[in-house]
XYZ file of C-alpha atoms in Angstrom:
721
model
C 53.106 41.252 84.093
C 55.881 39.503 86.001
C 54.768 36.072 84.831
C 55.366 37.147 81.220
C 59.062 37.759 81.849
C 61.753 35.118 81.514
C 63.455 35.461 84.897
C 66.563 33.405 85.652
C 67.126 31.715 89.006
C 70.548 33.309 89.365
C 72.027 36.489 87.911
C 75.797 36.874 87.919
C 78.203 39.356 86.423
C 79.490 38.123 83.072
C 76.553 35.747 82.540
C 72.961 36.860 83.114
C 73.688 40.390 84.310
C 72.077 41.674 87.550
C 71.181 44.961 85.826
C 69.046 43.001 83.330
C 66.996 41.594 86.210
C 66.199 45.018 87.642
C 65.228 46.484 84.281
C 62.972 43.500 83.544
C 61.347 43.572 86.986
C 60.704 47.327 86.898
C 59.089 47.001 83.465
C 56.699 44.271 84.589
C 55.765 45.215 88.177
C 53.617 47.787 89.979
C 55.017 47.614 93.514
C 58.517 47.368 94.936
C 59.451 46.634 98.539
C 63.175 47.260 98.799
C 65.745 46.823 101.542
C 68.316 49.211 100.121
C 71.229 48.829 102.459
C 73.370 51.842 103.201
C 72.004 55.057 101.754
C 74.601 56.256 99.276
C 74.837 56.899 95.557
C 74.853 53.126 95.439
C 72.247 51.692 93.112
C 70.924 54.961 91.757
C 72.481 54.516 88.316
C 70.980 51.053 88.005
C 67.542 51.866 89.372
C 67.375 54.953 87.159
C 66.970 52.608 84.183
C 63.274 51.806 84.182
C 62.287 53.736 87.293
C 60.287 56.437 85.477
C 58.601 53.775 83.352
C 57.749 51.910 86.564
C 56.170 55.099 87.957
C 54.279 55.804 84.725
C 52.457 52.491 85.126
C 51.257 53.363 88.623
C 54.262 52.043 90.503
C 54.545 52.380 94.293
C 57.544 51.814 96.517
C 58.401 51.084 100.122
C 62.040 51.598 101.022
C 63.939 50.392 104.073
C 67.338 51.961 104.657
C 69.557 49.740 106.784
C 71.920 51.738 108.968
C 74.549 50.354 111.304
C 75.577 52.612 114.164
C 79.323 53.191 114.249
C 81.233 53.026 117.557
C 81.505 56.813 117.401
C 77.712 57.051 117.051
C 77.172 54.831 120.079
C 79.692 56.788 122.139
C 77.991 60.067 121.220
C 74.623 58.742 122.384
C 76.057 57.324 125.612
C 77.727 60.666 126.427
C 74.530 62.531 125.751
C 75.916 64.305 122.714
C 72.925 63.028 120.724
C 69.542 62.890 122.403
C 68.367 59.861 120.441
C 69.285 57.283 117.864
C 66.392 58.534 115.731
C 67.749 62.063 115.534
C 71.282 60.819 114.839
C 70.181 58.572 111.968
C 67.851 61.134 110.435
C 70.413 63.945 110.556
C 73.103 61.698 109.127
C 70.889 60.639 106.209
C 70.076 64.251 105.367
C 73.782 65.091 105.569
C 74.562 62.144 103.280
C 72.101 63.411 100.681
C 73.493 66.950 100.907
C 76.978 65.539 100.368
C 75.794 63.420 97.452
C 74.185 66.418 95.766
C 77.642 67.882 95.122
C 78.653 64.992 92.864
C 75.407 63.592 91.489
C 75.550 62.233 87.962
C 72.599 62.610 85.610
C 71.456 59.084 86.545
C 71.626 59.902 90.258
C 69.719 63.141 89.706
C 67.045 61.257 87.764
C 66.680 58.682 90.541
C 66.104 61.387 93.146
C 63.704 63.260 90.847
C 61.691 60.038 90.594
C 61.739 59.658 94.382
C 60.547 63.257 94.694
C 57.685 62.526 92.299
C 56.708 59.412 94.280
C 56.711 61.370 97.537
C 54.594 64.150 96.010
C 52.047 61.553 94.894
C 52.167 59.816 98.300
C 53.428 56.654 96.624
C 56.725 56.327 98.484
C 57.296 55.407 102.112
C 60.798 55.392 103.617
C 61.979 54.146 106.985
C 65.373 53.410 108.496
C 66.338 50.540 110.767
C 69.276 49.938 113.089
C 70.085 46.721 114.969
C 69.111 46.385 118.617
C 71.600 45.183 121.218
C 74.511 44.967 118.777
C 72.594 42.607 116.480
C 74.065 42.673 113.015
C 72.426 40.088 110.739
C 69.215 41.660 109.520
C 70.775 45.040 108.832
C 73.222 43.446 106.408
C 70.579 41.748 104.263
C 69.908 43.205 100.830
C 66.612 41.970 99.462
C 63.408 43.069 97.827
C 60.060 41.958 96.467
C 58.471 43.053 93.184
C 54.725 42.475 92.745
C 52.201 43.118 89.981
C 48.453 43.674 89.701
C 47.843 39.943 89.398
C 49.448 39.477 92.847
C 52.388 37.589 91.366
C 55.655 38.293 93.138
C 59.359 38.048 92.430
C 61.743 38.155 95.389
C 65.484 38.650 95.139
C 68.435 38.624 97.475
C 72.200 38.662 97.206
C 75.550 39.611 98.664
C 75.759 42.886 96.796
C 75.682 46.428 97.984
C 73.766 48.811 95.772
C 76.792 50.366 94.113
C 77.779 50.994 90.541
C 80.795 48.748 90.940
C 78.698 45.971 92.447
C 76.170 46.027 89.653
C 78.376 46.603 86.671
C 81.944 45.582 87.326
C 82.539 43.296 90.313
C 81.566 39.634 90.148
C 78.273 39.750 92.042
C 75.427 37.276 92.289
C 71.762 37.642 93.153
C 69.131 34.948 93.448
C 65.606 35.319 92.090
C 62.458 33.529 93.296
C 59.035 33.479 91.553
C 55.755 33.057 93.397
C 54.040 31.054 90.608
C 56.645 28.277 90.809
C 57.903 25.885 93.448
C 60.005 28.796 94.703
C 56.916 30.345 96.329
C 58.063 29.398 99.843
C 61.182 31.534 99.411
C 59.063 34.404 98.091
C 56.806 34.175 101.142
C 59.850 34.231 103.419
C 61.164 37.521 102.042
C 57.696 39.017 101.769
C 57.040 38.191 105.434
C 60.480 39.428 106.458
C 59.839 42.802 104.846
C 56.336 43.025 106.333
C 57.561 42.310 109.875
C 60.300 44.916 109.646
C 57.881 47.426 108.143
C 55.262 46.918 110.826
C 57.757 46.921 113.711
C 57.255 43.231 114.519
C 60.918 42.295 114.098
C 62.532 42.508 117.527
C 66.126 42.553 116.270
C 65.900 46.008 114.736
C 64.823 49.465 115.806
C 62.328 51.116 113.455
C 62.927 54.824 112.670
C 60.610 57.143 110.772
C 62.583 59.655 108.691
C 60.131 62.298 107.503
C 62.917 64.898 107.491
C 64.641 62.910 104.722
C 61.495 62.915 102.586
C 61.083 66.652 103.120
C 64.678 67.280 102.077
C 64.287 65.195 98.909
C 61.151 67.030 97.775
C 62.655 70.440 98.540
C 65.995 69.699 96.855
C 64.845 67.849 93.745
C 62.219 69.262 91.363
C 58.959 67.395 90.997
C 58.707 67.101 87.216
C 55.705 65.718 85.370
C 55.799 62.041 84.539
C 56.220 62.900 80.842
C 59.403 64.847 81.639
C 60.728 61.975 83.748
C 60.109 59.592 80.845
C 61.923 61.923 78.445
C 64.891 62.101 80.806
C 64.943 58.327 81.181
C 64.857 57.927 77.409
C 67.801 60.318 77.110
C 69.793 58.396 79.730
C 69.131 55.120 77.928
C 70.359 56.579 74.649
C 73.557 57.699 76.358
C 74.083 54.262 77.906
C 73.601 52.578 74.540
C 76.616 54.539 73.332
C 78.916 52.815 75.836
C 79.620 49.176 76.479
C 77.671 48.141 79.571
C 75.876 44.954 80.589
C 72.171 44.580 79.926
C 72.161 46.336 76.548
C 69.334 44.204 75.146
C 67.099 44.976 78.128
C 67.893 48.673 77.764
C 66.778 48.534 74.135
C 63.579 46.773 75.187
C 62.934 49.456 77.815
C 63.668 52.146 75.219
C 60.954 50.711 72.968
C 58.449 50.516 75.829
C 58.964 54.175 76.773
C 58.613 55.367 73.184
C 55.246 53.618 72.957
C 54.045 55.075 76.257
C 50.938 57.223 75.921
C 52.263 59.418 78.735
C 55.350 60.446 76.758
C 54.374 64.007 75.942
C 55.004 64.796 72.270
C 53.311 68.182 72.188
C 56.666 69.875 71.548
C 56.914 68.096 68.212
C 53.447 69.101 67.096
C 53.803 72.723 68.188
C 57.029 73.424 66.311
C 56.361 74.641 62.788
C 58.718 76.357 60.327
C 58.405 80.114 59.964
C 58.031 81.743 56.567
C 61.724 82.621 56.240
C 62.633 79.037 57.139
C 60.259 77.739 54.471
C 61.965 80.028 51.957
C 65.390 78.705 52.949
C 64.239 75.088 52.599
C 62.659 75.759 49.190
C 65.947 77.264 47.986
C 67.816 74.212 49.261
C 65.491 71.814 47.470
C 65.792 73.810 44.241
C 69.569 73.623 44.631
C 69.428 69.839 44.465
C 69.343 69.231 48.235
C 72.800 70.794 48.553
C 73.254 74.217 50.054
C 74.503 76.619 52.676
C 72.346 78.651 55.062
C 74.197 81.806 56.104
C 72.008 82.963 58.980
C 72.749 85.351 61.824
C 73.421 83.731 65.180
C 70.161 83.234 67.061
C 67.831 83.089 64.028
C 67.070 79.385 64.302
C 69.641 77.695 62.078
C 69.234 74.445 64.003
C 65.505 74.094 63.423
C 65.793 75.357 59.849
C 68.224 72.515 59.214
C 65.963 69.997 60.947
C 62.900 71.135 59.002
C 64.961 70.706 55.829
C 65.766 67.146 56.896
C 62.065 66.422 57.409
C 61.318 67.568 53.864
C 63.937 65.123 52.591
C 62.566 62.375 54.838
C 59.113 63.008 53.387
C 60.524 62.655 49.860
C 62.537 59.478 50.488
C 60.273 58.013 53.210
C 63.362 57.643 55.389
C 66.389 59.669 56.501
C 69.766 58.882 58.032
C 70.916 62.181 59.512
C 74.617 62.850 60.140
C 75.109 66.059 62.140
C 78.614 67.450 62.682
C 79.258 69.960 65.479
C 82.392 71.662 66.865
C 81.829 70.917 70.564
C 80.343 68.244 72.805
C 78.023 70.750 74.505
C 76.615 71.846 71.154
C 76.061 68.198 70.265
C 74.041 67.705 73.442
C 71.931 70.711 72.491
C 71.272 69.258 69.027
C 70.204 65.994 70.658
C 67.455 67.789 72.551
C 66.256 69.609 69.422
C 66.128 66.560 67.125
C 63.780 64.865 69.571
C 61.410 67.817 69.359
C 60.848 67.277 65.634
C 60.201 63.559 65.998
C 63.538 61.794 65.556
C 63.975 58.857 67.904
C 67.076 56.781 67.189
C 69.897 59.064 68.286
C 73.573 58.119 68.439
C 76.187 60.395 70.023
C 79.803 60.268 68.849
C 82.449 62.076 70.905
C 85.171 61.471 73.453
C 82.423 61.275 76.095
C 80.931 58.122 74.573
C 82.926 54.906 74.404
C 81.676 52.057 72.243
C 79.958 54.387 69.781
C 81.493 52.564 66.809
C 79.603 49.339 67.529
C 76.394 51.292 67.974
C 77.018 53.134 64.698
C 77.582 49.856 62.855
C 74.363 48.328 64.203
C 72.434 51.557 63.503
C 73.573 51.596 59.869
C 72.597 47.938 59.447
C 69.196 48.434 61.083
C 68.482 51.382 58.785
C 69.543 49.514 55.637
C 67.433 46.495 56.601
C 64.372 48.718 57.019
C 64.020 48.112 60.758
C 63.859 51.896 61.281
C 63.091 54.805 58.957
C 65.089 57.446 60.828
C 68.442 57.524 62.568
C 70.443 60.499 63.817
C 74.206 60.387 64.357
C 75.593 63.497 66.087
C 79.386 63.711 66.015
C 81.977 66.299 66.916
C 84.327 67.295 64.116
C 87.242 65.883 66.119
C 85.624 62.437 66.337
C 84.537 62.558 62.695
C 88.176 63.061 61.618
C 89.365 59.901 63.388
C 90.293 56.800 61.427
C 87.691 54.888 63.440
C 84.845 57.062 62.143
C 86.217 57.224 58.605
C 85.799 53.444 58.329
C 82.029 53.977 58.264
C 81.785 56.859 55.762
C 81.444 54.599 52.712
C 78.973 52.383 54.577
C 76.466 55.179 55.233
C 73.061 54.678 53.569
C 72.215 56.393 50.284
C 69.549 58.386 52.151
C 72.143 60.078 54.392
C 71.872 63.841 54.861
C 74.910 65.675 56.198
C 74.185 68.769 58.301
C 77.370 70.619 59.243
C 76.737 73.092 62.062
C 79.209 75.962 62.417
C 80.253 74.677 58.997
C 83.185 77.074 58.663
C 85.061 74.428 60.670
C 84.909 72.113 57.654
C 87.175 74.502 55.742
C 90.176 73.582 57.908
C 92.883 71.655 56.059
C 92.388 68.376 57.981
C 88.643 68.450 57.357
C 89.033 69.285 53.662
C 90.999 66.063 53.260
C 88.091 64.077 54.703
C 85.105 65.720 53.034
C 82.373 63.058 52.621
C 81.912 63.485 48.863
C 79.893 60.263 48.748
C 77.024 61.907 50.661
C 74.783 63.523 48.060
C 72.451 65.402 50.435
C 74.316 68.251 52.174
C 73.540 71.333 54.226
C 75.984 73.744 55.835
C 74.973 76.140 58.617
C 76.937 79.165 59.802
C 76.534 82.838 60.576
C 80.074 83.427 59.320
C 81.107 81.008 56.545
C 84.131 83.019 55.438
C 87.270 81.768 57.166
C 89.674 84.320 58.663
C 92.778 84.661 56.422
C 91.811 81.483 54.528
C 90.255 82.268 51.153
C 91.201 78.858 49.767
C 89.532 76.961 52.614
C 86.438 79.148 52.316
C 86.201 78.539 48.571
C 86.514 74.751 48.842
C 84.041 74.676 51.726
C 81.345 76.580 49.841
C 81.970 74.570 46.681
C 81.288 71.354 48.612
C 77.876 72.729 49.595
C 77.097 73.969 46.068
C 77.320 77.577 47.270
C 80.605 78.803 45.802
C 78.949 81.826 44.165
C 76.378 82.746 46.817
C 74.731 81.216 49.876
C 71.583 79.177 49.272
C 69.838 81.355 51.822
C 71.061 84.412 53.696
C 69.583 86.222 56.688
C 71.808 88.970 58.063
C 71.638 90.537 61.496
C 70.000 93.793 60.451
C 67.161 91.968 58.694
C 66.772 89.484 61.548
C 66.362 92.327 64.053
C 63.953 94.189 61.764
C 61.831 91.050 61.346
C 61.775 90.392 65.098
C 63.795 87.178 64.984
C 66.430 88.811 67.201
C 66.020 91.508 69.831
C 67.375 95.030 69.467
C 70.463 95.986 71.417
C 72.136 99.038 72.893
C 75.901 99.460 72.753
C 78.096 101.167 75.348
C 81.809 101.896 74.737
C 84.374 101.868 77.541
C 88.050 102.773 77.233
C 90.877 100.878 78.923
C 94.094 102.868 78.616
C 97.307 100.874 78.371
C 99.857 101.769 81.025
C 103.364 102.785 79.991
C 104.893 99.328 80.425
C 102.100 97.657 78.442
C 102.517 100.119 75.599
C 106.300 99.707 75.678
C 105.938 95.940 75.389
C 103.423 96.380 72.580
C 105.874 98.660 70.767
C 108.744 96.200 71.285
C 106.806 93.302 69.785
C 105.724 95.522 66.911
C 109.368 96.267 66.090
C 110.140 92.542 66.050
C 107.225 91.965 63.712
C 108.349 94.835 61.480
C 111.673 93.124 60.897
C 109.873 90.170 59.346
C 106.993 91.762 57.493
C 106.232 95.061 55.866
C 104.092 97.787 57.350
C 101.143 98.933 55.311
C 98.950 101.791 56.520
C 99.160 100.618 60.112
C 97.993 97.077 59.245
C 100.093 93.983 59.810
C 99.904 90.951 57.563
C 100.397 87.412 58.856
C 103.223 85.557 57.122
C 104.465 82.596 59.143
C 103.857 80.775 62.461
C 106.472 82.856 64.287
C 104.799 86.071 63.188
C 101.408 84.672 64.123
C 102.700 83.986 67.647
C 104.061 87.506 67.920
C 100.713 88.861 66.766
C 98.918 86.777 69.407
C 101.324 87.933 72.109
C 100.793 91.530 71.089
C 97.019 91.070 70.992
C 97.106 89.635 74.508
C 98.591 92.883 75.782
C 95.399 94.648 74.681
C 93.146 91.873 75.940
C 94.701 91.721 79.396
C 95.296 95.422 80.045
C 95.330 96.020 83.812
C 92.899 98.929 83.617
C 90.138 96.599 82.407
C 89.433 95.533 85.976
C 88.734 99.166 86.881
C 86.448 99.474 83.852
C 84.650 96.248 84.802
C 83.933 97.728 88.226
C 82.487 100.852 86.593
C 80.267 98.726 84.341
C 78.934 96.700 87.285
C 78.165 99.927 89.163
C 76.410 101.311 86.064
C 74.268 98.189 85.663
C 73.377 98.198 89.358
C 72.330 101.850 89.321
C 70.337 101.611 86.086
C 68.797 98.148 86.439
C 68.599 97.766 90.216
C 70.690 94.593 90.199
C 73.084 92.633 88.029
C 71.228 89.755 86.416
C 71.609 87.486 83.385
C 74.993 89.022 82.614
C 77.589 87.280 80.485
C 81.241 88.283 80.914
C 83.709 87.307 78.190
C 87.154 87.086 79.772
C 90.534 87.374 78.050
C 92.154 84.090 77.040
C 95.575 82.969 78.178
C 98.215 81.141 76.194
C 97.896 77.938 78.259
C 95.044 76.175 80.117
C 96.745 77.085 83.397
C 96.807 80.753 82.461
C 93.166 80.532 81.354
C 92.276 79.258 84.825
C 94.237 82.048 86.532
C 92.583 84.741 84.432
C 89.022 83.545 84.932
C 89.697 83.035 88.658
C 91.053 86.591 88.842
C 87.874 88.103 87.427
C 85.714 85.582 89.270
C 87.161 86.565 92.643
C 86.624 90.230 91.881
C 82.972 89.768 90.876
C 82.200 87.136 93.494
C 84.100 88.363 96.535
C 84.515 92.104 96.054
C 81.221 92.799 94.268
C 79.234 90.091 96.080
C 77.709 88.617 92.928
C 76.639 85.012 92.426
C 78.905 83.837 89.638
C 79.480 80.770 87.494
C 82.500 79.877 85.364
C 81.960 78.311 81.964
C 85.321 77.050 80.681
C 86.525 74.406 78.252
C 87.117 71.829 81.001
C 83.602 72.171 82.430
C 81.857 68.772 82.196
C 78.563 68.422 80.271
C 76.660 67.866 83.531
C 78.209 70.968 85.116
C 77.486 72.995 81.986
C 73.829 72.043 82.044
C 73.570 73.026 85.702
C 75.431 76.310 85.098
C 73.123 77.281 82.243
C 70.035 76.223 84.214
C 71.082 78.298 87.247
C 71.874 81.238 84.959
C 68.508 80.953 83.228
C 66.675 80.854 86.573
C 68.635 83.822 87.956
C 70.384 81.799 90.655
C 73.641 82.800 88.971
C 73.895 86.530 88.228
C 77.107 86.559 86.194
C 78.398 83.818 83.941
C 82.096 84.132 83.129
C 83.182 82.499 79.897
C 86.035 82.176 77.479
C 85.796 80.719 73.980
C 83.488 77.828 74.958
C 80.390 80.024 74.630
C 81.354 81.240 71.174
C 79.528 78.575 69.206
C 75.966 77.414 69.525
C 75.254 77.307 73.270
C 71.770 78.672 73.877
C 71.452 81.260 76.683
C 68.297 83.145 75.686
C 67.882 84.863 79.040
C 71.186 86.732 78.628
C 70.343 90.403 78.861
C 73.797 91.946 79.192
C 77.182 91.036 77.742
C 80.489 92.527 78.833
C 83.311 92.121 76.321
C 86.519 92.285 78.324
C 88.371 90.949 75.295
C 87.890 89.457 71.837
C 90.146 88.043 69.171
C 90.662 89.808 65.846
C 88.667 87.064 64.120
C 85.249 88.566 63.248
C 83.608 85.171 63.644
C 84.285 85.174 67.380
C 82.833 88.539 68.266
C 79.929 88.185 65.819
C 78.940 84.876 67.419
C 79.404 86.281 70.906
C 77.060 89.130 70.107
C 74.540 86.616 68.782
C 74.497 84.817 72.150
C 72.941 87.942 73.660
C 70.412 88.803 70.958
C 68.175 85.767 71.197
C 64.619 86.830 71.910
C 63.001 86.179 75.264
C 59.678 87.291 76.686
C 61.404 88.979 79.640
C 63.732 91.240 77.649
C 63.017 93.983 75.139
C 66.628 95.102 74.670
C 70.017 93.490 75.038
C 72.920 95.558 76.359
C 76.485 95.230 75.062
C 79.391 96.759 76.957
C 82.513 96.746 74.785
C 85.864 97.617 76.350
C 88.304 99.102 73.859
C 92.013 99.204 74.644
C 93.539 102.583 73.753
C 97.131 103.878 73.814
C 98.361 106.109 76.648
C 99.061 109.813 76.304
C 102.704 109.923 75.190
C 105.169 112.294 73.574
C 104.342 111.172 70.097
C 106.838 110.336 67.388
C 106.082 109.120 63.905
C 106.806 105.579 65.052
C 104.570 105.645 68.134
C 101.792 107.391 66.242
C 101.760 104.622 63.666
C 101.557 101.976 66.399
C 98.814 103.865 68.242
C 96.755 103.923 65.059
C 97.325 100.197 64.642
C 95.984 99.569 68.146
C 92.894 101.650 67.515
C 92.246 100.118 64.100
C 92.199 96.631 65.630
C 89.699 97.693 68.269
C 87.578 99.768 65.887
C 86.951 96.854 63.495
C 84.968 95.076 66.184
C 83.262 98.192 67.496
C 82.283 99.257 63.982
C 80.576 95.889 63.482
C 78.701 96.270 66.771
C 77.731 99.916 66.225
C 76.310 99.502 62.711
C 73.238 97.615 63.941
C 72.922 99.122 67.432
C 69.602 100.711 68.377
C 71.472 103.662 69.945
C 73.986 104.188 67.123
C 74.403 107.945 67.689
C 74.855 107.542 71.437
C 77.239 104.621 70.906
C 79.641 106.460 68.575
C 79.620 109.882 70.253
C 82.268 109.016 72.914
C 84.652 107.860 70.174
C 84.702 111.142 68.240
C 87.561 112.842 70.154
C 89.773 109.778 69.672
C 88.877 109.447 65.993
C 89.586 113.134 65.378
C 92.921 112.989 67.186
C 94.220 110.207 64.954
C 92.386 111.155 61.773
C 90.403 107.913 61.759
C 86.841 107.087 60.758
C 84.475 104.583 62.265
């Protein structure tokens, strides 16, 4: 109840923060009458904190949007360009929302989802007002009244606009008045003011009903269940606790309230149980002294196997501090969602996206050691883990810390090997491909750290995973992109330069130094970016359309450039072809794509709104796209880890797919007058391409059909698959 809260008379930036007032009032009230001011992305971020909790307790809202007509608006009406003020205001508000939708943050999105829920439950009323006869005063006032079930009220007013800068950064002041004190007269004033505007009794403003705005909100923003809104709000709070913002203590209080809410649906946690193979993996890990390495094919549930292992340790020690290392921010966000599903609550994110994480980490470690909590999860990228700032906390981690390293092959890199957390006694590495490319030493030290130098603690290969139904079967289709004469000539030229530095051995080239490595990359790029691949891509799209009826849930792996600018040009090149020439709905998933954009891209792809998702290396590790039915490999590196993980993205099971389809484009040499030199180079080209295709073909459902087109080429060069 409002009377239970300790409201201040005045809230000012840098002292008692305005955001703390709104969080407190939303937690304690059941009704809100709000004069919002101009309708913009304004106070959405602030009101998103506590709004779902307010709704979960039966909250209702009346919202007045104050609009001032511009001189241009008035001129349009006078000239008859707009038939009425009502239509002008309503259309402008809808246009404002449409414009806002292009740049909504997660907090903004949550605010509108809550509004949509209120409208669907008939618990939100919205009107707009404009001043009559050039009156200004009332339309500039920003005020509101919170009330609870005991009829207590808290009114507030101030000079602020509802904007992020006003609430969080500028020096702003609001005044607060409580009905159960001598301030009741002020409360009655604002309560009466709102009532008169709402009922059309205030002669200084024109009252406008805006049903079109409500309709647009409900049609544009999904009406989630209240449990989902609470989960989203909890997630937003956890993100805000990772950065330095005002009102942290109130956010923590709100966090605790939501977690105790009976409406917070926890069925996901109860429904998720380990499968038999996961139980076997965990038993092996326990028998190995709680140190081990799970070598499991991409898509077989490494994440949950690791989390179930952590729960077994938590059961043993009665508490668990979980440190999870991941290669990318997007993969970290995915882990955050999964750890909640198995019951973890105190989650800290560490990456370049979260400022102030070090203070949160320090307080989380202290709270755990003092026994205030029995579980804490810290999810960090490898890049952030390597920083001096993070390393300051390694020796301070609790004795009950479990390290889970996802895509653990990354820990074998030289910089990571220097910062291995040997003080953590509980360890678990996860990877489909633990062996590092051309790095036996790094691989050996990595596996030794996880007590798996001789063999993995648990192993589940692709063939077994498909046979057991953990992954779906797939069909493989080869396509041949012939190098043109100039491409082959350039390839041959680079090969000669390489040959001057290293020896040739049965058509294979060995890496020796950075200069050679660059030459090898340049030469590989000739194969990856062969001009004829665009023609082949067109043929594949036509094949999919004719056989499936339409292109849907298709992932296209594009060649990589040597610079970010070249990456952008390449993906734009293929994007324009698929989007403009083929008329497909496409999305581009690149390294610079923000977390919010990535979530929307994957959601649209999952729902079929996006037919083709173009990607480079950012979809190699850990991003879950279960609906993917078809993958087109325009290019891959020579590192087996990359193409093995890319294949795994497509093989995840889904109720709507029985088979996955892989289209692999192999670059092949042109028909030339062959010499001993060119023949050797041609074989080298084919051997590079055949390594990948051999890996794909071995486990393909249509093995015979997949290798048949290669036979003439293999026979010509005396090669075997």
